[in-house]
Amino acid sequence: MRYIADLHIHSCFSRATSKASRLPGLAAWAAIKGIQVLGTGDFTHPGWVQHLTQYLVPAEPGFFKLATWNNDEIAAVIPEGLNPDDLPIGDIRFVLSSEISSIYKKDDKVRKIHNILYAPDFETVRRVNRTLAGIGNIESDGRPILGLDARNLLEILLEHGPDGFLVPAHIWTPWFSLFGSKSGFDVLEECFGDLSPEIFALETGLSSDPAMNRCISALDRYTLISNSDCHSPSKLGREANVFTTSFDFPSLQTALRSPVDRQGQQVFSATIEFYPEEGKYHCDGHRKCHACLEPHETIESKGLCPVCGRPVTVGVLHRVMELADRKSPQYPENSPAVHSLIPLPEILSELLGVGPGSKKVMRTYGRLINTFTSEFNLLLNAKLEDISDFGSPFLAEAIRRVRSGNVIRQPGYDGEFGVIRVFAEDELSRLSGQLNLFGETARPPKKKRKAQRVAAVKPRVKKKKLIAQVKKS
Ligand SMILES: [Zn+2]
Ligand SMILES: [Zn+2]
């Protein structure tokens, strides 16, 4: 069976998450996005475990489904015009997952690393939680911070649930990851020591993509996975994984260990990626100083911010280049395919000239989901002529460009998301007045919008000037 899985998310028990991140809302949005399998996230939190046991019942081995849900709760969190009864909520499956933030000293350096745990059953979850509760506080946050060596976390998981597995999370994020520039390691073995062979998959995170990771030969033996790490249900599937294998936890794990099975069948078929420039740590810089630097510019400025003179936050691209031993990516045989996409609300936001969370965008989004079944079906599979006929020719053109990678990229840096656009400025102003998407028309470019656009490009313009100043001095 072909299915899409988003295996790293957070519940309403994690900090800075939406109240809607409860199972019914998550399942509804998974259906809207076209995702069949979700990680539960946060299984270390007692409150969330209670919610999980209240709502979930076993389905296929290691997969769980909702036993009950309330349509009123769902209607309150999905876009206008969508009917909970039309969504295949009962078909959504959950796997037990949780993210741990390990902060500890190793080799005289403070390490801060996030790892995702996967468990096949609630018994494993209970045993792991009992041990972790003796090490630190697992009740204050759905993603607990523990003074626990990442290697020892892996040991605890394997001891209590040999069928579980651990995946290092968003491995390039500067502050909290395996290879992060601030508090990570240079090689995986330094982190996991004798248990390193137990690691078989790595999460690339929003700011890096497989092409960047495949410039490092030391990562050849690892499968690369992609997840949303979302804090609200509408952000599900920003990144995801496509499997073509049996619909159960053991088969999913086997596909992650080896993307091709013994018969030569591609069981882990593809990853769905953000454009890495959209990630909030792609380039280097300082958010507060509006200074965004490409890696070579950081090197030219000796790692210092051209505005405040303090060391910049070194982003993911720079860090990958530091550890890379290849100039261009080399993919291991049978690597999953890679689809780079822009979330549909962002495409609609650009077309309609209003924010991605606005009513106008959500209304249009709801109509498109009613027409094309799910967001991924529209973005990945729908025929362009159908999108043109049942949506709009402009939307069809936008999706054609997204599918072919023909997009305009303005990279993120130091916690500031990047911006990926489909149409150039002058194309957009020509578009206003012509676009009609289910009766919604593009907002004509007004003063306020212009100001936002100027603000959005400001860092890049300013940066060039600043670099020039730095070079002169
Ligand atoms: Zn994390
Ligand atoms: Zn600065």
Coordinates of C-alpha atoms in Angstrom, one line a residue, residues 35 41 49 71 100 117 138 147 222 236 250 265 293 320 342 347 351 360 379 392 399 417 419 423 440 442 456:
I35 CA -1.5 11.9 5.2
G41 CA 4.4 13.1 19.6
V49 CA -0.7 9.5 27.4
N71 CA -17.6 16.4 14.9
I100 CA 13.4 14.3 24.0
L117 CA 11.7 7.9 20.1
I138 CA 8.8 14.6 32.1
G147 CA 20.2 15.8 31.6
Y222 CA 21.6 6.4 6.8
L236 CA 1.1 18.9 9.3
P250 CA 7.2 -3.3 11.7
Q265 CA 10.8 -3.2 -4.4
L293 CA 24.8 36.0 5.2
V320 CA 26.8 21.1 6.0
I342 CA 5.4 24.8 -1.1
I347 CA 0.7 29.5 -2.7
L351 CA -2.0 34.5 -5.5
K360 CA -10.0 34.3 2.2
L379 CA 0.1 19.4 -5.2
S392 CA -7.8 28.6 -12.0
I399 CA 1.7 24.4 -9.3
F417 CA 11.7 31.8 8.1
V419 CA 10.3 33.1 1.7
F423 CA 5.6 34.7 -9.2
E440 CA -12.2 35.2 -4.8
A442 CA -6.6 38.9 -5.8
A456 CA 10.4 41.0 3.5

